Amino acid sequence: MLCHFCMIENKKMIKFLKVLLLFTCSISFGQTAILKVHKVFPNSKENINHIKFIINEQSFGEKDTIIAIKINKNGFDNCCAIIYNDTLNFKTKFQENEVYKVEQGCCCAAFTLTAEKNPHRGTIKFKNQTKRSLGLIIAEANVEKIGSGKTKDIYALESAMCMFKPCSILVTEKEYLSDKYDYKSDNIDYNQLSKEQKKYEIALIWFHFLHGEKVEIFYNEKTKKLDLNLIGYLTEEEFKKVSQ
């Protein structure tokens, strides 16, 4: 039988642990989002994952499930999708306590990742800080030539069927945009031309839009990489204007 002193101390310890648990849970909840994962490849065998996701070092497969994912409050979230033998690394920005769903994609995407509330594509702002003209290609279809010292804002337009697939951001030398690489249904060896054009690619990064993010990008000539910076979110008025 415990002495009176021990019982008091045990009660204090239990009370302390309860307070600590509540505090820990509140902190954890405030730094998480909910991810609903549906079968990306519905016809595959149940015990085989043809796609694997890693979000901020937390990994999971494609089986129907609901996951609480830890999010990065102070920067972008780092994501990876491993599809068969291919790997796609991309950045995104989850919001606290929001719900997202991963679903089967269409012909141009293996999967889509969508916010359940008010999902929106966003914009890319690029300032050419080099001393030469550069090419900027957003989501493969939005193509711009940007002169030295010039700034361009581009809405990351995407196919309506795959609105919420990761968005490619490619910076190139201006030669990449030459008409000689446009397909013209003739007898030219376009495979060879494609290899030649690829030599003018400078830097590539992937970003996934969820809530109408305004993303600023910089080309770092020393590292030969693109740096991203979140500068805000589109208002409903701004979204209607840029998406028309």
Rosetta silent file (secondary structure, phi, psi, omega in degrees, C-alpha in Angstrom):
SEQUENCE: MLCHFCMIENKKMIKFLKVLLLFTCSISFGQTAILKVHKVFPNSKENINHIKFIINEQSFGEKDTIIAIKINKNGFDNCCAIIYNDTLNFKTKFQENEVYKVEQGCCCAAFTLTAEKNPHRGTIKFKNQTKRSLGLIIAEANVEKIGSGKTKDIYALESAMCMFKPCSILVTEKEYLSDKYDYKSDNIDYNQLSKEQKKYEIALIWFHFLHGEKVEIFYNEKTKKLDLNLIGYLTEEEFKKVSQ
SCORE:     score description
SCORE:     0.000 S_00000001
   1 L     0.000  129.705 -176.915    0.000    0.000    0.000 S_00000001
   2 L   -72.499  142.849  176.542    1.398    3.397   -1.069 S_00000001
   3 L   -71.233  163.330 -178.267    2.057    6.008    1.586 S_00000001
   4 H   -59.189  -40.023 -179.846    0.122    9.251    1.560 S_00000001
   5 H   -62.549  -43.611 -179.504    3.166   11.163    0.289 S_00000001
   6 H   -64.421  -39.978  179.686    3.653    8.764   -2.651 S_00000001
   7 H   -62.694  -41.741  178.155   -0.023    9.017   -3.627 S_00000001
   8 H   -63.394  -43.569 -179.493    0.207   12.803   -3.698 S_00000001
   9 H   -65.114  -38.349  179.163    3.379   12.658   -5.783 S_00000001
  10 H   -65.343  -40.422  178.280    1.787   10.159   -8.197 S_00000001
  11 H   -63.533  -40.363  178.095   -1.245   12.401   -8.618 S_00000001
  12 H   -63.068  -41.661 -179.208    1.033   15.345   -9.373 S_00000001
  13 H   -65.585  -42.768  178.881    2.934   13.252  -11.906 S_00000001
  14 H   -62.416  -43.176  178.634   -0.289   12.092  -13.619 S_00000001
  15 H   -61.984  -42.472  178.744   -1.558   15.662  -13.774 S_00000001
  16 H   -62.046  -43.368 -179.188    1.773   16.805  -15.224 S_00000001
  17 H   -65.229  -37.697  178.449    1.712   14.056  -17.863 S_00000001
  18 H   -63.945  -44.096  178.212   -1.850   14.964  -18.868 S_00000001
  19 H   -62.525  -43.476  179.590   -0.891   18.628  -19.301 S_00000001
  20 H   -62.693  -40.711  179.825    2.211   17.617  -21.255 S_00000001
  21 H   -64.100  -45.344  179.272    0.150   15.319  -23.509 S_00000001
  22 H   -62.587  -41.458  179.300   -2.411   18.030  -24.249 S_00000001
  23 H   -64.754  -43.889  179.658    0.352   20.515  -25.007 S_00000001
  24 H   -63.057  -42.902 -179.277    2.162   18.055  -27.277 S_00000001
  25 H   -64.734  -39.265 -179.456   -1.037   17.184  -29.138 S_00000001
  26 H   -66.408  -40.062  177.993   -1.906   20.843  -29.677 S_00000001
  27 H   -65.887  -44.778 -178.781    1.555   21.551  -31.049 S_00000001
  28 H   -62.151  -44.560 -178.891    1.439   18.458  -33.277 S_00000001
  29 H   -63.721  -36.904 -178.276   -2.034   19.288  -34.597 S_00000001
  30 H   -70.109  -14.716 -178.572   -1.002   22.830  -35.373 S_00000001
  31 L  -114.707   23.063 -178.325    1.856   21.591  -37.557 S_00000001
  32 E  -129.608  162.450  171.594   -0.004   18.952  -39.529 S_00000001
  33 E  -133.529  163.046 -179.354   -2.377   18.576  -42.441 S_00000001
  34 E  -103.531  132.239  179.233   -4.585   15.644  -43.419 S_00000001
  35 E  -118.319  121.400  175.350   -3.888   13.676  -46.581 S_00000001
  36 E   -99.882  114.079 -175.780   -6.503   11.343  -48.054 S_00000001
  37 E  -104.594  119.375  176.392   -4.767    8.889  -50.358 S_00000001
  38 L  -104.430  162.700 -179.885   -6.854    6.998  -52.898 S_00000001
  39 L   -58.287  117.175  177.452   -5.654    4.257  -55.204 S_00000001
  40 L   -77.997  -37.323  175.732   -3.606    5.934  -57.939 S_00000001
  41 L  -115.942   82.586 -171.704   -3.390    2.692  -59.911 S_00000001
  42 L   -62.642  -22.380 -177.513   -6.787    1.075  -59.105 S_00000001
  43 L   -91.636    0.239  179.966   -6.207   -1.998  -61.274 S_00000001
  44 L   -79.031  162.566  179.983   -2.936   -2.975  -59.599 S_00000001
  45 L   -66.340  147.065 -174.544   -2.689   -5.819  -57.102 S_00000001
  46 L   -60.370  -32.746 -174.446   -3.582   -4.878  -53.544 S_00000001
  47 L   -92.903   11.753 -178.933   -0.197   -5.858  -52.136 S_00000001
  48 L  -121.885  128.013  174.512    1.816   -3.858  -54.683 S_00000001
  49 L  -102.147  109.653  177.714    2.510   -0.145  -54.497 S_00000001
  50 L   -83.844  -10.038  177.165    3.359    1.190  -57.950 S_00000001
  51 E  -139.007  137.962  179.727    3.721    4.669  -56.508 S_00000001
  52 E  -128.409  139.570  179.356    5.323    5.792  -53.263 S_00000001
  53 E  -114.673  143.376  172.725    5.237    9.253  -51.707 S_00000001
  54 E  -130.451  115.354 -179.338    7.720   10.878  -49.357 S_00000001
  55 E  -120.430  116.234 -177.281    6.599   14.191  -47.801 S_00000001
  56 L    48.700   46.638  176.690    9.032   15.883  -45.428 S_00000001
  57 L    72.342    7.356  176.766   10.744   12.495  -44.916 S_00000001
  58 E  -102.472  119.614 -173.178    7.426   10.769  -44.114 S_00000001
  59 E  -108.631  150.528  178.248    6.758    7.919  -46.579 S_00000001
  60 E  -162.186  163.061 -178.933    3.573    6.052  -47.539 S_00000001
  61 L  -100.202 -161.573 -172.551    2.100    4.065  -50.420 S_00000001
  62 L   -99.835    2.659 -179.219   -0.981    4.377  -52.592 S_00000001
  63 L   -67.339  145.790 -179.165   -3.423    2.231  -50.650 S_00000001
  64 L   -52.855  121.985 -177.939   -6.601    4.006  -49.561 S_00000001
  65 E  -164.974  166.315  175.506   -5.736    5.686  -46.280 S_00000001
  66 E  -122.146  124.814 -172.727   -5.875    8.886  -44.254 S_00000001
  67 E  -126.366  137.732  170.821   -2.565   10.276  -43.045 S_00000001
  68 E   -91.425  113.992 -177.435   -1.603   13.168  -40.773 S_00000001
  69 E  -103.445  138.339  176.071    1.446   14.690  -42.431 S_00000001
  70 E   -76.297  134.329 -177.774    3.892   16.983  -40.687 S_00000001
  71 L  -115.267  160.339 -178.993    4.278   20.257  -42.557 S_00000001
  72 L   -92.911  108.751 -177.152    7.040   22.838  -42.709 S_00000001
  73 L   -74.494  -23.701 -172.227    5.784   26.048  -41.107 S_00000001
  74 L  -105.013    6.319 -179.309    8.874   28.065  -41.993 S_00000001
  75 L  -171.489 -162.242  179.544    9.357   27.141  -45.643 S_00000001
  76 L   -77.774  156.540  174.170    8.280   24.896  -48.479 S_00000001
  77 E   -91.277  133.301 -178.881    7.343   21.258  -48.018 S_00000001
  78 E   -93.835  123.800 -174.929    9.664   18.807  -49.764 S_00000001
  79 E  -125.707  151.693  176.853    7.858   16.053  -51.658 S_00000001
  80 E  -142.527  132.997  174.025    8.893   13.057  -53.699 S_00000001
  81 E  -118.277  120.736  178.095    6.801   10.723  -55.838 S_00000001
  82 E  -104.820  108.248 -174.927    8.438    7.454  -56.903 S_00000001
  83 E  -110.199  107.222 -171.556    6.439    6.056  -59.815 S_00000001
  84 L    54.392 -110.861 -179.284    7.705    2.611  -60.827 S_00000001
  85 L  -106.105    5.908 -179.783   11.376    3.439  -61.552 S_00000001
  86 E  -100.719  145.756  179.435   10.926    7.206  -62.025 S_00000001
  87 E  -123.362  129.681  177.440   11.403    9.773  -59.287 S_00000001
  88 E  -121.316  116.249  176.125    9.810   13.233  -59.204 S_00000001
  89 E   -99.856  131.965  178.973   10.948   15.728  -56.581 S_00000001
  90 E  -148.481  159.815  177.350    8.789   18.801  -56.072 S_00000001
  91 E  -109.334  151.948  176.475    8.064   21.514  -53.543 S_00000001
  92 E  -151.177 -177.186  179.093    4.670   22.664  -52.311 S_00000001
  93 L  -139.223   93.394  175.272    3.128   24.607  -49.438 S_00000001
  94 L   -72.890  154.699  176.893    0.616   22.760  -47.292 S_00000001
  95 L  -112.830  149.389 -176.097   -1.480   24.756  -44.850 S_00000001
  96 L   -58.655  134.858  172.451   -2.155   23.849  -41.243 S_00000001
  97 L    62.944   11.096  175.352   -5.174   21.633  -40.508 S_00000001
  98 L   -85.089  161.556 -179.392   -6.270   21.606  -44.172 S_00000001
  99 E  -112.584  134.070 -179.457   -7.352   18.421  -45.962 S_00000001
 100 E  -128.016  154.595  179.600   -5.796   17.269  -49.242 S_00000001
 101 E  -129.755  136.640  174.186   -6.511   14.320  -51.513 S_00000001
 102 E  -103.941  125.399 -176.743   -4.251   12.254  -53.741 S_00000001
 103 E  -136.671  171.040  177.259   -6.093   10.676  -56.664 S_00000001
 104 E   -63.303  137.656  179.028   -5.538    8.999  -59.999 S_00000001
 105 L   -85.929 -167.284  179.270   -4.372   11.408  -62.709 S_00000001
 106 L  -109.068 -154.158 -176.284   -5.312   11.631  -66.362 S_00000001
 107 L   -65.104  -26.853 -175.179   -3.336   10.961  -69.540 S_00000001
 108 L  -106.312   10.581  179.058   -0.715   13.620  -68.720 S_00000001
 109 L  -156.109  135.698  179.127   -0.236   12.922  -64.991 S_00000001
 110 L   -71.626  -31.012 -177.813    0.090    9.789  -62.879 S_00000001
 111 E  -150.501  161.212  171.593   -1.556   11.507  -59.906 S_00000001
 112 E  -123.522  149.439  177.979   -3.190   14.712  -58.739 S_00000001
 113 E  -128.640  114.484 -168.772   -2.825   16.365  -55.333 S_00000001
 114 E  -131.911  140.064  172.529   -5.682   18.742  -54.507 S_00000001
 115 E   -76.459  138.325  179.955   -6.834   20.845  -51.569 S_00000001
 116 L   -70.098  -29.902 -178.503  -10.440   20.042  -50.603 S_00000001
 117 L  -110.166  125.061  173.894  -11.217   23.733  -49.943 S_00000001
 118 L    47.191   56.652  177.550  -10.735   26.443  -52.589 S_00000001
 119 L   -72.433  136.031  179.257   -8.008   24.815  -54.692 S_00000001
 120 E  -144.409  143.959  165.957   -6.296   27.240  -57.084 S_00000001
 121 L   -73.474  168.494 -177.312   -3.318   27.322  -59.405 S_00000001
 122 L  -132.014 -157.854 -175.146   -0.983   30.244  -58.847 S_00000001
 123 E  -124.816  155.971  175.134    1.589   32.499  -60.485 S_00000001
 124 E  -116.152  127.529  175.382    5.323   32.547  -61.122 S_00000001
 125 E  -111.697  122.082 -177.400    7.255   35.818  -60.896 S_00000001
 126 E  -127.557  126.384  173.886   10.692   35.764  -62.514 S_00000001
 127 E  -109.692  122.047 -179.920   13.231   38.560  -62.665 S_00000001
 128 L   -80.064  102.379 -178.028   16.080   37.989  -65.087 S_00000001
 129 L   -93.423    5.322  177.321   19.116   39.138  -63.117 S_00000001
 130 L   -86.414  177.350 -179.169   21.603   37.947  -65.729 S_00000001
 131 L   -99.290   19.223 -179.852   23.151   40.095  -68.473 S_00000001
 132 L  -142.439  162.491  176.503   21.451   38.121  -71.273 S_00000001
 133 L   -73.154  145.416 -179.819   17.968   37.192  -72.443 S_00000001
 134 E  -130.436  159.953  173.923   16.557   33.932  -71.085 S_00000001
 135 E  -101.581  144.347  177.321   13.662   31.626  -71.859 S_00000001
 136 E  -130.186  121.774 -179.680   11.075   30.704  -69.222 S_00000001
 137 E  -121.222  117.155 -179.229    8.739   27.738  -69.688 S_00000001
 138 E  -108.406  126.470  178.886    6.037   27.125  -67.072 S_00000001
 139 L    54.310   31.594  173.978    4.080   23.842  -67.079 S_00000001
 140 L    68.899  -19.865 -173.955    5.534   23.094  -70.536 S_00000001
 141 L  -111.468  -19.873 -178.365    2.947   25.273  -72.318 S_00000001
 142 E   -98.004  105.102 -170.590    3.534   28.812  -71.028 S_00000001
 143 E  -116.174  128.884 -179.033    6.592   30.109  -72.892 S_00000001
 144 E  -138.119  146.602  169.756    8.187   33.550  -72.469 S_00000001
 145 E  -105.849  126.770 -173.229   11.402   35.281  -73.531 S_00000001
 146 E  -122.698  119.386 -177.980   12.639   37.608  -70.797 S_00000001
 147 L   -71.291  165.295  179.121   15.262   40.256  -71.425 S_00000001
 148 L   -59.232  130.396  179.422   18.097   41.138  -69.061 S_00000001
 149 L    78.669   -1.767 -178.342   16.807   42.980  -65.993 S_00000001
 150 L   -90.041  154.177  179.163   13.173   42.374  -66.970 S_00000001
 151 E  -121.800  140.664 -179.657   10.494   40.854  -64.724 S_00000001
 152 E  -136.179  133.366  172.975    7.587   38.691  -65.818 S_00000001
 153 E  -104.656  128.345 -176.797    4.539   37.374  -63.934 S_00000001
 154 E  -129.465  128.966  171.969    2.987   34.231  -65.427 S_00000001
 155 E   -76.429  129.300 -174.761   -0.150   32.378  -64.402 S_00000001
 156 L   -79.408   71.450 -178.853    0.753   28.672  -64.346 S_00000001
 157 L   -62.379  139.262 -178.992   -2.001   27.568  -66.724 S_00000001
 158 L  -142.417  160.194  176.743   -2.548   23.817  -66.875 S_00000001
 159 L   -54.429  136.246 -178.248   -4.851   21.311  -68.558 S_00000001
 160 H   -60.810  -29.783 -178.773   -8.277   21.310  -66.896 S_00000001
 161 H   -72.824  -29.682 -177.988   -8.124   17.511  -66.559 S_00000001
 162 H  -126.925   48.502 -175.438   -4.864   17.617  -64.623 S_00000001
 163 L   -57.629  -34.579 -174.362   -5.083   21.023  -63.008 S_00000001
 164 L  -115.268   57.373  167.320   -3.352   19.870  -59.849 S_00000001
 165 L  -107.071  160.879  179.139   -0.319   17.964  -60.999 S_00000001
 166 L   -55.925  142.795 -175.038    3.215   19.194  -60.201 S_00000001
 167 E  -103.961  126.002  177.676    4.236   22.217  -62.296 S_00000001
 168 E   -82.329  138.863  176.233    7.572   22.300  -64.121 S_00000001
 169 E  -124.926  108.972 -174.131    9.557   25.564  -64.059 S_00000001
 170 E  -119.088  127.660  174.417   12.299   25.583  -66.694 S_00000001
 171 E  -109.676  134.619 -175.302   14.804   28.362  -67.405 S_00000001
 172 E  -134.471  167.240  166.947   16.749   28.192  -70.674 S_00000001
 173 E   -70.560  156.737 -176.157   19.103   30.146  -72.889 S_00000001
 174 H   -62.620  -26.870 -179.786   17.184   32.171  -75.503 S_00000001
 175 H   -61.232  -23.558  179.374   18.360   29.792  -78.249 S_00000001
 176 H   -59.488  -29.937 -175.347   16.044   27.149  -76.780 S_00000001
 177 H   -89.180    7.559 -179.069   13.086   29.147  -78.129 S_00000001
 178 L   -59.382  143.876  178.708   14.324   29.159  -81.745 S_00000001
 179 H   -62.145  -21.306 -176.995   11.730   28.331  -84.409 S_00000001
 180 H   -62.538  -19.741 -178.205   14.013   25.606  -85.738 S_00000001
 181 H   -94.332   -1.961  178.277   12.847   23.334  -82.891 S_00000001
 182 L   -75.595  134.158 -179.195    9.130   23.702  -83.674 S_00000001
 183 L   -72.343  130.443 -175.586    7.606   20.546  -85.124 S_00000001
 184 L  -125.105   16.561  177.933    6.464   21.110  -88.734 S_00000001
 185 L    56.891   40.421  177.225    5.369   17.618  -89.894 S_00000001
 186 L  -118.032 -164.197 -174.291    8.294   17.286  -92.301 S_00000001
 187 L   -94.141   13.925  179.501   11.187   14.865  -92.694 S_00000001
 188 L   -70.334  144.610  178.634   13.566   16.591  -90.296 S_00000001
 189 L   -78.137   91.973 -176.535   15.095   14.416  -87.561 S_00000001
 190 H   -74.952  -19.761  174.216   13.309   15.967  -84.580 S_00000001
 191 H   -65.167  -41.572  177.712   14.846   13.485  -82.158 S_00000001
 192 H   -68.226  -40.239  178.173   18.239   14.932  -82.992 S_00000001
 193 H   -63.323  -36.979  179.628   16.875   18.466  -82.777 S_00000001
 194 H   -64.011  -39.891  177.053   15.405   17.689  -79.366 S_00000001
 195 H   -64.190  -39.752  179.320   18.817   16.569  -78.107 S_00000001
 196 H   -67.119  -42.631 -179.985   20.346   19.755  -79.471 S_00000001
 197 H   -63.743  -36.639 -177.256   17.652   21.928  -77.882 S_00000001
 198 H   -61.253  -24.815  179.961   18.114   20.237  -74.522 S_00000001
 199 L   -65.457  -18.634 -178.312   21.671   21.605  -74.359 S_00000001
 200 L   -92.772    1.466  175.635   20.185   25.080  -73.843 S_00000001
 201 E   -72.765  134.448 -177.378   18.321   24.086  -70.677 S_00000001
 202 E  -103.937  -53.399 -176.226   19.787   25.888  -67.649 S_00000001
 203 E  -152.849  143.436 -178.797   17.775   24.931  -64.573 S_00000001
 204 E  -134.557  136.883  173.778   14.612   22.984  -63.782 S_00000001
 205 E  -145.302  155.994 -178.940   12.518   22.748  -60.634 S_00000001
 206 E  -117.268  133.289  176.186    9.017   21.456  -59.881 S_00000001
 207 E  -129.783  142.394 -179.600    6.427   23.233  -57.733 S_00000001
 208 E  -111.595  116.997  179.054    2.923   22.070  -56.883 S_00000001
 209 L   -80.033  136.573  179.464    0.214   24.739  -56.593 S_00000001
 210 L  -127.172  -43.163 -171.365   -2.499   24.164  -53.996 S_00000001
 211 E  -126.854   29.371 -179.385   -3.946   27.469  -52.776 S_00000001
 212 L    72.769   41.845 -177.984   -3.155   30.033  -55.484 S_00000001
 213 E   -66.807  143.294  168.974    0.410   30.647  -54.343 S_00000001
 214 E   -99.888  114.072 -175.472    2.444   33.546  -55.704 S_00000001
 215 E  -114.545  128.971  177.184    5.925   32.141  -56.171 S_00000001
 216 E  -101.874  134.700 -179.890    8.995   34.226  -56.954 S_00000001
 217 E  -122.632  148.504  177.835   11.945   32.465  -58.588 S_00000001
 218 E  -131.571  138.976  174.184   15.585   33.447  -58.992 S_00000001
 219 E   -95.541  118.510  179.754   18.251   31.872  -61.151 S_00000001
 220 E   -91.929  107.675 -176.185   21.473   31.509  -59.189 S_00000001
 221 L   -67.513  -25.281  179.559   24.315   31.599  -61.720 S_00000001
 222 L   -73.713  -45.411 -177.513   26.835   30.289  -59.176 S_00000001
 223 L   -90.502  -12.874 -176.279   24.886   27.168  -58.208 S_00000001
 224 L    60.651   33.744 -179.790   23.105   26.826  -61.589 S_00000001
 225 E  -129.379  166.507  176.815   19.864   26.276  -59.662 S_00000001
 226 E  -100.831  132.200  175.381   16.521   27.987  -59.147 S_00000001
 227 E  -104.202  137.574 -178.310   15.643   29.439  -55.756 S_00000001
 228 E  -110.067  148.937  177.572   11.974   29.785  -54.774 S_00000001
 229 E  -144.513  127.436  177.545   10.320   32.302  -52.490 S_00000001
 230 E   -83.472  121.022 -176.001    6.652   32.434  -51.443 S_00000001
 231 E  -113.587    6.592  177.478    5.464   36.046  -51.699 S_00000001
 232 E   145.164 -167.834 -179.531    1.745   35.612  -51.041 S_00000001
 233 E  -133.519  146.661  176.844   -1.504   34.137  -52.320 S_00000001
 234 L   -67.741  134.906  170.364   -3.896   35.208  -55.061 S_00000001
 235 L   -76.126  168.510  179.196   -7.104   36.822  -53.866 S_00000001
 236 H   -61.059  -38.302  178.381  -10.327   35.628  -55.486 S_00000001
 237 H   -65.130  -44.085  179.717  -10.368   38.783  -57.641 S_00000001
 238 H   -64.260  -40.904 -179.019   -6.761   38.262  -58.705 S_00000001
 239 H   -63.735  -43.945  179.444   -7.396   34.614  -59.505 S_00000001
 240 H   -62.047  -35.800 -178.340  -10.421   35.413  -61.688 S_00000001
 241 H   -71.059  -47.072 -175.154   -8.383   38.021  -63.542 S_00000001
 242 H   -78.142  -23.525 -175.538   -5.285   35.920  -64.271 S_00000001
 243 L   -92.780    0.046  179.467   -7.153   32.681  -65.012 S_00000001
 244 L   -70.899    0.000    0.000   -9.490   34.119  -67.663 S_00000001
